[in-house]
GROMACS .gro file of C-alpha atoms in nm:
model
  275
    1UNK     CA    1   0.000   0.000   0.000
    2UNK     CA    2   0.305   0.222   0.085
    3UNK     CA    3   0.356   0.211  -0.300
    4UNK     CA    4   0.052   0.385  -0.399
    5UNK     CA    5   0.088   0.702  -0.124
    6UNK     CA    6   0.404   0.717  -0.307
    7UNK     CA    7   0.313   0.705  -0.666
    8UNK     CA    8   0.008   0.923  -0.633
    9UNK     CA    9   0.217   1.234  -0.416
   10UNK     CA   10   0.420   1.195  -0.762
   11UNK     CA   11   0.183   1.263  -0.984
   12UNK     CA   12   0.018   1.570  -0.703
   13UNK     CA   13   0.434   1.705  -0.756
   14UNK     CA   14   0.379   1.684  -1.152
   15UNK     CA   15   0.032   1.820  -1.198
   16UNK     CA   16   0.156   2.090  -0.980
   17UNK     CA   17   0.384   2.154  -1.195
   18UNK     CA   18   0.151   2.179  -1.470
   19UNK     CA   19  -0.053   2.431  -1.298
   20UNK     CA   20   0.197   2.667  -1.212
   21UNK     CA   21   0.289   2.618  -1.603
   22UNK     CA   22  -0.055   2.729  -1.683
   23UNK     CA   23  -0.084   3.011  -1.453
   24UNK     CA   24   0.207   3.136  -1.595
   25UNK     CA   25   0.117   3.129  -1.911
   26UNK     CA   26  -0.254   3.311  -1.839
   27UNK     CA   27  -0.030   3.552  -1.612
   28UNK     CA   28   0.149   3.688  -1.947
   29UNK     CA   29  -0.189   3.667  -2.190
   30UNK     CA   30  -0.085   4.063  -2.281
   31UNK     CA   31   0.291   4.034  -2.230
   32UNK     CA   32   0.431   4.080  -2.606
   33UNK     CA   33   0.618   3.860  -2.764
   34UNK     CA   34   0.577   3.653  -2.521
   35UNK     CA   35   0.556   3.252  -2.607
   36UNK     CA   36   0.330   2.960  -2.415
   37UNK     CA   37   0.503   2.736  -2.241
   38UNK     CA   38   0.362   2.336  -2.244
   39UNK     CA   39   0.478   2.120  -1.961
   40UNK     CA   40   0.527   1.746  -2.071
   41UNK     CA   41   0.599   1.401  -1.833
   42UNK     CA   42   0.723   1.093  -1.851
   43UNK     CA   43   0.672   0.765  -1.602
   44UNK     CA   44   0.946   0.655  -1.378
   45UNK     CA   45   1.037   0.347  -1.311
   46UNK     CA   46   0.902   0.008  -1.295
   47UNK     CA   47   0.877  -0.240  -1.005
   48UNK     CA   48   0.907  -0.595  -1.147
   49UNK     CA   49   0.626  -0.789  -0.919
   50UNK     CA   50   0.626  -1.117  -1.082
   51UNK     CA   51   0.922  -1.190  -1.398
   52UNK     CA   52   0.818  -1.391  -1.703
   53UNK     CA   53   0.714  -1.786  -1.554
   54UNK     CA   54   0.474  -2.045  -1.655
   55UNK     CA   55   0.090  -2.099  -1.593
   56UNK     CA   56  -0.023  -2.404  -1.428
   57UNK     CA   57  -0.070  -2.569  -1.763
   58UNK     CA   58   0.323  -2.535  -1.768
   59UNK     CA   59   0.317  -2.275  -2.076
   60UNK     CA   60   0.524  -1.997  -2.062
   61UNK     CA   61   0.357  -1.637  -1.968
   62UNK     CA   62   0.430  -1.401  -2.237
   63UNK     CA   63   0.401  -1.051  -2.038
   64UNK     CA   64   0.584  -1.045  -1.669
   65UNK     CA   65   0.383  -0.825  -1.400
   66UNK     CA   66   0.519  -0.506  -1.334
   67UNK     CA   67   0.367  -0.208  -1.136
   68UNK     CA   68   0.464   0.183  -1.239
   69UNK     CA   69   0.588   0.368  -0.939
   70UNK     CA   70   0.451   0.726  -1.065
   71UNK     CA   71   0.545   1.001  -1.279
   72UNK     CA   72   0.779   1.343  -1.351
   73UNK     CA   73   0.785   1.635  -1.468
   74UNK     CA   74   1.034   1.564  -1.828
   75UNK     CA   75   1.023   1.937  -1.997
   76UNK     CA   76   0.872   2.267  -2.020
   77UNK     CA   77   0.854   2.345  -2.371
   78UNK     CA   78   0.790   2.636  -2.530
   79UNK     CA   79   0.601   2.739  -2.848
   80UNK     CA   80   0.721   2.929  -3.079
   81UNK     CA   81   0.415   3.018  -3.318
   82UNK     CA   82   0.315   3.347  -3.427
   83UNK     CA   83   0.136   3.604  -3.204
   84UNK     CA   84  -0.127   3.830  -3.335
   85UNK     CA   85   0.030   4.157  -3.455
   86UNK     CA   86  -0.159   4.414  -3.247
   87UNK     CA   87  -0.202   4.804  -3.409
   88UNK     CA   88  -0.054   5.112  -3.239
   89UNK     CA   89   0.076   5.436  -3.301
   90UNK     CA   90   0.396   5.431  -3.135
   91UNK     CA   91   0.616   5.441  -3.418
   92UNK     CA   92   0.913   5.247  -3.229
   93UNK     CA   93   0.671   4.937  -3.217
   94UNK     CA   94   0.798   4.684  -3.431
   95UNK     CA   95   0.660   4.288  -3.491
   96UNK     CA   96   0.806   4.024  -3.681
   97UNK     CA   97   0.609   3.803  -3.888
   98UNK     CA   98   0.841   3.478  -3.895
   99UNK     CA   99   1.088   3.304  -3.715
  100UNK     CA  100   1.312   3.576  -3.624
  101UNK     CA  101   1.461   3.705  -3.294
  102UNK     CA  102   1.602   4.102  -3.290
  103UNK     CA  103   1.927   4.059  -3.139
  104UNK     CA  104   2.020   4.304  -2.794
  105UNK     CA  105   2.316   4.365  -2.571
  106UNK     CA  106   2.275   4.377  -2.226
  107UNK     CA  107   2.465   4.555  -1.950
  108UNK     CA  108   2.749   4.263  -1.926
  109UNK     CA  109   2.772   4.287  -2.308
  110UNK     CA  110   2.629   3.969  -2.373
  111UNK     CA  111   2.375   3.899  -2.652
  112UNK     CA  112   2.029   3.814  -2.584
  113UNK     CA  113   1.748   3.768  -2.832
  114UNK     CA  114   1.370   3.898  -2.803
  115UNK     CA  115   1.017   3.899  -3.007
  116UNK     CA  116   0.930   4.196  -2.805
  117UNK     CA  117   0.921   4.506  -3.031
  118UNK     CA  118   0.796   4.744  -2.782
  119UNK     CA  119   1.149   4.970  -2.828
  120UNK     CA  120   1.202   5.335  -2.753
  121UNK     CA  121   1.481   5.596  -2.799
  122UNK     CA  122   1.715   5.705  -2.533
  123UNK     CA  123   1.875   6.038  -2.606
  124UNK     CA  124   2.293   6.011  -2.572
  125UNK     CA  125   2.537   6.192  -2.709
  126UNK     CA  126   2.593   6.059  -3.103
  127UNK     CA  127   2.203   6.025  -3.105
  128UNK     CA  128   1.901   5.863  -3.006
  129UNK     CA  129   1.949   5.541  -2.948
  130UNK     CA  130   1.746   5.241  -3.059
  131UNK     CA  131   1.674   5.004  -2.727
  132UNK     CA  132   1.449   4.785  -2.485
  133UNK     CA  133   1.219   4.867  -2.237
  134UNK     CA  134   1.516   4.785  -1.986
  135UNK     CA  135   1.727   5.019  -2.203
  136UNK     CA  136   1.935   4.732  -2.392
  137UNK     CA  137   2.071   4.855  -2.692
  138UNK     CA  138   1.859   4.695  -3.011
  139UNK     CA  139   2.179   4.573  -3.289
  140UNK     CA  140   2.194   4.622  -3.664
  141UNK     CA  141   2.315   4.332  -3.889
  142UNK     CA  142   2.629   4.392  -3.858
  143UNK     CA  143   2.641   4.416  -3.438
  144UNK     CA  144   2.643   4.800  -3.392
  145UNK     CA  145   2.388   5.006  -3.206
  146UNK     CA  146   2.086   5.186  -3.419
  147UNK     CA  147   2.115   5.554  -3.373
  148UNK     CA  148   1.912   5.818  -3.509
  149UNK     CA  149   1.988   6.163  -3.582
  150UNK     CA  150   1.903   6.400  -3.282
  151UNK     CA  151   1.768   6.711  -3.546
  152UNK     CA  152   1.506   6.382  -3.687
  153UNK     CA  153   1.155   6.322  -3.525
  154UNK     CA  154   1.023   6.060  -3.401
  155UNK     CA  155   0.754   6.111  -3.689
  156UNK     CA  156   1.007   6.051  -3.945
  157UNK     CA  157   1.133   5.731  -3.886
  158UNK     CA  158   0.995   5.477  -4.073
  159UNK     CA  159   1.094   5.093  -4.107
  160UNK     CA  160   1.005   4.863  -4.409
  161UNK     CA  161   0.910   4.501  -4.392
  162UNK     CA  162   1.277   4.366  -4.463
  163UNK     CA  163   1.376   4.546  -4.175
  164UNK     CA  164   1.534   4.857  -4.333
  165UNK     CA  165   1.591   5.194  -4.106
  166UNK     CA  166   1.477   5.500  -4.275
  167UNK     CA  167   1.304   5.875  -4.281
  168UNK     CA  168   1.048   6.043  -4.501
  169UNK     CA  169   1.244   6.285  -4.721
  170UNK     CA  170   1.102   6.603  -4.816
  171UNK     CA  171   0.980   6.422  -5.143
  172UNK     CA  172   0.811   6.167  -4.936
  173UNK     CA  173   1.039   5.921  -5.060
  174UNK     CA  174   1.225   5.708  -4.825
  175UNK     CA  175   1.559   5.806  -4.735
  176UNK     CA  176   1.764   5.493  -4.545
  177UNK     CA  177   1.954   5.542  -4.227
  178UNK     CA  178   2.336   5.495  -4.310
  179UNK     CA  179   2.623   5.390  -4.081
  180UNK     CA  180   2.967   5.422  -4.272
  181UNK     CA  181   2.782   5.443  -4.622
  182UNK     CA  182   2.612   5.152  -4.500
  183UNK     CA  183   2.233   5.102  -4.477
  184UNK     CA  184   2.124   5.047  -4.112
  185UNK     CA  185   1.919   4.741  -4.104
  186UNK     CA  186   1.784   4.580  -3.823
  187UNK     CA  187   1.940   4.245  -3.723
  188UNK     CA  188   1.705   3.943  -3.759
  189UNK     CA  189   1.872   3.592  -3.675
  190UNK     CA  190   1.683   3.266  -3.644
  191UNK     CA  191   1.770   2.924  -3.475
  192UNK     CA  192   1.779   2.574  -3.527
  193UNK     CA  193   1.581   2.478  -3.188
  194UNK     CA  194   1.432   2.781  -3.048
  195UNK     CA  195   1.270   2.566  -2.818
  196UNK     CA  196   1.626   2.501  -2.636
  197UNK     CA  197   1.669   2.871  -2.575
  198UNK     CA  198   1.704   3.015  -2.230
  199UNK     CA  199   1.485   3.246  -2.070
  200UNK     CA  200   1.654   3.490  -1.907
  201UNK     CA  201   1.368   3.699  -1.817
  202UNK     CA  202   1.223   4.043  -1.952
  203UNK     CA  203   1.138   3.876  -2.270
  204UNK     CA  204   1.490   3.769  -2.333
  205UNK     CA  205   1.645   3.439  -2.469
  206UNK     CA  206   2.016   3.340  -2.505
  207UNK     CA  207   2.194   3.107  -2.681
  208UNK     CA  208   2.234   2.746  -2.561
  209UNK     CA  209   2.395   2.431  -2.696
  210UNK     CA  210   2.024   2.310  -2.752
  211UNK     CA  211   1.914   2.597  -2.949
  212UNK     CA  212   2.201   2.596  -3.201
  213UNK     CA  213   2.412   2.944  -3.294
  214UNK     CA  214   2.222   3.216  -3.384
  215UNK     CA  215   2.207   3.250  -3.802
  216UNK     CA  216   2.187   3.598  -3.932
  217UNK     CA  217   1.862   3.599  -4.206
  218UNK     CA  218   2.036   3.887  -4.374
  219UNK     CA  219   2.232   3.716  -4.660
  220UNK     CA  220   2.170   3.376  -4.600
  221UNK     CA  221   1.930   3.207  -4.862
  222UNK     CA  222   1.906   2.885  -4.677
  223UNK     CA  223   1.659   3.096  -4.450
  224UNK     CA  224   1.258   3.189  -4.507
  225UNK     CA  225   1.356   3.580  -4.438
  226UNK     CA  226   1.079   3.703  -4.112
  227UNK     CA  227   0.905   4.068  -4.232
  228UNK     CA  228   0.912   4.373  -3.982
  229UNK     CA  229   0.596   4.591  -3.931
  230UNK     CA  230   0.621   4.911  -3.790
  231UNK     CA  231   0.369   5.069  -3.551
  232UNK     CA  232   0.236   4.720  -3.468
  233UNK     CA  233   0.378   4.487  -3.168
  234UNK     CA  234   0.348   4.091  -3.133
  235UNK     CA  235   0.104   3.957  -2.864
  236UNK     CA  236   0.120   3.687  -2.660
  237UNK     CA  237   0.023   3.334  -2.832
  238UNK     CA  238  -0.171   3.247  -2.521
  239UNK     CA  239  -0.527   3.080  -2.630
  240UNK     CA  240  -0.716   3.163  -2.287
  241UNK     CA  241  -0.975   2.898  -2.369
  242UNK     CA  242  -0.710   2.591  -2.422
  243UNK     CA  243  -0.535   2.756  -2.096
  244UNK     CA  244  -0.863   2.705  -1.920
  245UNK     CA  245  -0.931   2.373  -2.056
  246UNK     CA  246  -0.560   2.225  -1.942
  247UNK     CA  247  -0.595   2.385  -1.596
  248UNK     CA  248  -0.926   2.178  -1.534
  249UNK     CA  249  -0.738   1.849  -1.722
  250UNK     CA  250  -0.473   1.950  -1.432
  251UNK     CA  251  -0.700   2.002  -1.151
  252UNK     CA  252  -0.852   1.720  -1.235
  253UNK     CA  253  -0.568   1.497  -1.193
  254UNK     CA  254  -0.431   1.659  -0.917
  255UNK     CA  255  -0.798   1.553  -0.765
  256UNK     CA  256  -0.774   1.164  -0.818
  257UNK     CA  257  -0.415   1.163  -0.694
  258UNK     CA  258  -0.502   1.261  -0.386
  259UNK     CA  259  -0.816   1.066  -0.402
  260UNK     CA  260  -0.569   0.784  -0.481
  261UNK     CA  261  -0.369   0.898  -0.155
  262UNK     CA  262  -0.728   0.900   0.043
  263UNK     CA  263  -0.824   0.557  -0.081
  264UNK     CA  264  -0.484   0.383   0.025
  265UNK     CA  265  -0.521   0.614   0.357
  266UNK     CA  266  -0.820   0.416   0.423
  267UNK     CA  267  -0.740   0.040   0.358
  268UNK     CA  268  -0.429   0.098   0.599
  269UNK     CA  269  -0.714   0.221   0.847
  270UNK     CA  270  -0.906  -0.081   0.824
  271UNK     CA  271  -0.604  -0.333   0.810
  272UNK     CA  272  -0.464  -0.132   1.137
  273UNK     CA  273  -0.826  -0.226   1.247
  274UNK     CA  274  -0.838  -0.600   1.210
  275UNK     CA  275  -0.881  -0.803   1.538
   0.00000   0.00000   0.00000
């Protein structure tokens, strides 16, 4: 009986798990950018009760009786599909249709990758610079900061769907941001696993052995290029009603675990009970 308090305070540990999966998840419905996470399990191990043997007709038993001793908690995945891009009139909002990350450098100097295009400007010296909420510098293709001219409005700026950095000339024509003769583009890279990304918070990924280098999609064929849309942002990918759905699955089985747990509590009553 010991076995089955055991086995069902397992599965209690792993749909716990999934609830706090799901509450996360319905906790960041309007965060941007932001990707739902999927919690998966596997069993653990088996207790071999009775090993292959014969019948009493002396043939052999083809299946040997073993008893599961609960489950785990095996990943937390999450899933990269596209967010609804969401209208606004902030003209530093940029989403990306596709598979792309926009590349940042944080404090340390390390480089993170994000989906959220909810940027601003922060006034320096050379310029107004291009960054995150947090004030982490958002990079071109070629690793450099974006800065924009301090005599330009924010008005003027305007970014086309290959990611190109630009202003409205006086002709209405668009007149690209240059850095060394170079157009200023905004870097895009993609990965082979996004899924083994780490979160690092704020919105933020980072490279890991799972995920694969980052690839640049600027000059790279091999790669379905992602679009840019200014004055729109990327929402969540949260589905409330499938969030809802899993957290009563969850509750659910959190319920006949520890109805499991309540049953065994009982037959040790009554076998503590026997005169």
């Amino acid at each position: 009986m010991m076995r089955s308090l055991w086995t069902a305070a397992s599965g209690m540990r792993a749909q716990q798990t999934n609830v706090d999966t799901i509450a996360n998840n319905v906790a960041n419905v309007n965060t941007s950018g932001y990707k739902t996470q999927q919690a998966s399990f596997k069993s653990l191990l088996y207790q071999n009760l009775q090993s292959k043997s014969t019948n009493n007709a002396g043939d052999l038993k083809p299946v040997a009786a073993e008893v599961g001793l609960g489950s785990r908690t095996a990943a937390i995945t999450s899933m990269f599909t596209q967010g609804e891009l969401l209208a606004t009139e902030d003209p530093f909002a940029i989403a990306i249709e596709g598979d792309g990350f926009f590349q940042v450098r944080t404090i340390n100097g390390e480089l993170q990758y994000t989906r959220d295009g909810n940027f601003i400007v922060s006034p320096t010296a050379n310029g107004n610079l291009l960054c995150t909420s947090d004030g982490y510098p958002v990079l071109d293709t070629n690793g450099n900061n974006i800065l924009f001219p301090l005599n330009r409005v924010a008005t003027d700026v305007q970014i086309d769907d290959n990611g190109r950095i630009g202003f409205a000339g006086d002709d209405g024509n668009f007149q690209p941001l240059l850095n060394n003769g170079q157009e200023v583009r905004l870097g895009l890279y993609q990965f082979n696993n996004p899924a083994g990304l780490h979160k690092e918070g704020n919105n933020n990924f980072s490279v890991t052995l799972a995920s694969g280098d980052a690839v640049a999609e600027q000059g790279n064929a091999t790669l379905t290029p992602s679009k840019t849309h200014q004055f729109y942002r990327e929402g969540s990918n949260v589905d409330v009603a499938n969030e809802m759905v899993n957290l009563i699955v969850a509750q659910r089985a959190y319920e006949m675990n520890s109805k499991a747990i309540q049953a065994t509590d009982e037959m040790m009553q009554q076998a503590n009970n026997l005169r």
